[in-house]
GROMACS .gro file of C-alpha atoms in nm:
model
   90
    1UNK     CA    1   9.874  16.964  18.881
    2UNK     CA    2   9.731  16.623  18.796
    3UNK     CA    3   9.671  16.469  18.491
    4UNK     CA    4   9.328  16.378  18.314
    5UNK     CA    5   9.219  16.050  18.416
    6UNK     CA    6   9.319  15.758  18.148
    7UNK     CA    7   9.043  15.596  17.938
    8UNK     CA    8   9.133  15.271  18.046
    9UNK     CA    9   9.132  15.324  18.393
   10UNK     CA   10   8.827  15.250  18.620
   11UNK     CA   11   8.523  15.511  18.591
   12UNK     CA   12   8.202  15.561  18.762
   13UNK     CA   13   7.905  15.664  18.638
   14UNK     CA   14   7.564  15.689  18.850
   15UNK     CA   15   7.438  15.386  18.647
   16UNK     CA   16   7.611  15.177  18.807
   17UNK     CA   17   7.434  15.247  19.176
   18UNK     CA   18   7.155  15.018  18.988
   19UNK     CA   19   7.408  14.734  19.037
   20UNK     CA   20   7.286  14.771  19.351
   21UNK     CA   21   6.937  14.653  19.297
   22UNK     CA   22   6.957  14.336  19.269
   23UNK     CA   23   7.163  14.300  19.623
   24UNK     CA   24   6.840  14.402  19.799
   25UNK     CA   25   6.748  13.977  19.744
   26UNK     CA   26   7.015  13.880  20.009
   27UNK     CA   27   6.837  14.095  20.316
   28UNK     CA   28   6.618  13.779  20.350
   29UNK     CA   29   6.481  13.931  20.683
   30UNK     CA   30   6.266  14.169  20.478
   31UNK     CA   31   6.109  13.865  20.288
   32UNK     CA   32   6.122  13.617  20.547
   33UNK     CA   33   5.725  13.565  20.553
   34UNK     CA   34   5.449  13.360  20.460
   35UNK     CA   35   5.177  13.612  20.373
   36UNK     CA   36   5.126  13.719  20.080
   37UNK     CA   37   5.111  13.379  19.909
   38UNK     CA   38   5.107  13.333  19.537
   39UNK     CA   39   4.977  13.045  19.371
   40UNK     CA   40   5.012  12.858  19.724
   41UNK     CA   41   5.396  12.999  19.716
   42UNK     CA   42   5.490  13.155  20.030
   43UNK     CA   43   5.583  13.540  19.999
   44UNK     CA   44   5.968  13.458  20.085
   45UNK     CA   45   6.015  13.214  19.755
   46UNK     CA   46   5.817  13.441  19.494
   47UNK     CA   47   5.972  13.721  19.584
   48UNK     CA   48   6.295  13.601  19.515
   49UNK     CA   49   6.144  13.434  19.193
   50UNK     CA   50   6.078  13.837  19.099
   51UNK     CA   51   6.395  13.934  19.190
   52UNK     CA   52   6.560  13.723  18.863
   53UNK     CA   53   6.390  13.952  18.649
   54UNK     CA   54   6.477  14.259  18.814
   55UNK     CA   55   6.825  14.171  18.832
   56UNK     CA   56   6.877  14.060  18.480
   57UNK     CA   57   6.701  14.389  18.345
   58UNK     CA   58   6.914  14.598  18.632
   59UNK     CA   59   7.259  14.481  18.497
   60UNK     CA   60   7.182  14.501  18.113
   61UNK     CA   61   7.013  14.870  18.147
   62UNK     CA   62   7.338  14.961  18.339
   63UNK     CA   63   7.555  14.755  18.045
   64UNK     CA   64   7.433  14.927  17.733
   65UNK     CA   65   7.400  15.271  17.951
   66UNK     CA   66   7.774  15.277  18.037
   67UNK     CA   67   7.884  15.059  17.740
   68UNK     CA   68   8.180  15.230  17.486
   69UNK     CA   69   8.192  15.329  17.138
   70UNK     CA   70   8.325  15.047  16.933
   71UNK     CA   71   8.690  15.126  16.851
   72UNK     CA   72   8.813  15.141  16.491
   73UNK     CA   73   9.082  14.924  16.377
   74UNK     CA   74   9.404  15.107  16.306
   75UNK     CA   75   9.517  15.111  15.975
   76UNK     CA   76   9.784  14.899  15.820
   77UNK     CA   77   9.855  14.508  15.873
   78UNK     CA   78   9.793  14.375  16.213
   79UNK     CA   79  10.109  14.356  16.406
   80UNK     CA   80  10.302  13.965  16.414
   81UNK     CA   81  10.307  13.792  16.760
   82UNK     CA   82  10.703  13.910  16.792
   83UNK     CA   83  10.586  14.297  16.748
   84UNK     CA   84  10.327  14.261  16.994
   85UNK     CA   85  10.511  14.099  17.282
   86UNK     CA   86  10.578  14.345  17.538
   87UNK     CA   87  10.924  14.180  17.607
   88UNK     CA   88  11.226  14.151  17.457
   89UNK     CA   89  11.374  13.858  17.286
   90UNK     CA   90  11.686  13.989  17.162
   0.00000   0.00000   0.00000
């Protein structure tokens, strides 16, 4: 029988496929035209000039959708930089 999967391990969730989004920029053969121009820019440059928006509000949507709960600080006194070391030194 296996074990739950650990919190700190890698996860997927289905926001993350929107990661994908922004990838659709580097198929230049479906924007490598002149027609539609906009503001005398051909089709090929604007569109990738849209793309920068997409992309930037693809990867925060998918950050604060997937994002965790804040943790809460154990209690006590932090730990010194002898406690913490995951090595011995005795």
């Amino acid at each position: 029988m296996s074990s739950p999967p650990s919190p700190s391990g890698p996860r997927f969730s289905a926001w993350n496929l929107l990661l994908l989004v922004p990838f659709l920029m580097l198929v230049t053969p479906w924007f490598n035209s002149v027609e539609p121009r906009l503001f005398g820019l051909p089709f090929f440059y604007w569109s990738q000039f849209a793309f920068v928006p997409v992309g930037v509000i693809c990867v925060a949507l998918v950050y604060w959708r997937t994002r965790d709960t804040p943790t809460v600080p154990a209690a006590g006194r932090p730990g010194g930089v002898d406690e913490l070391d995951e090595g011995s030194a005795r």
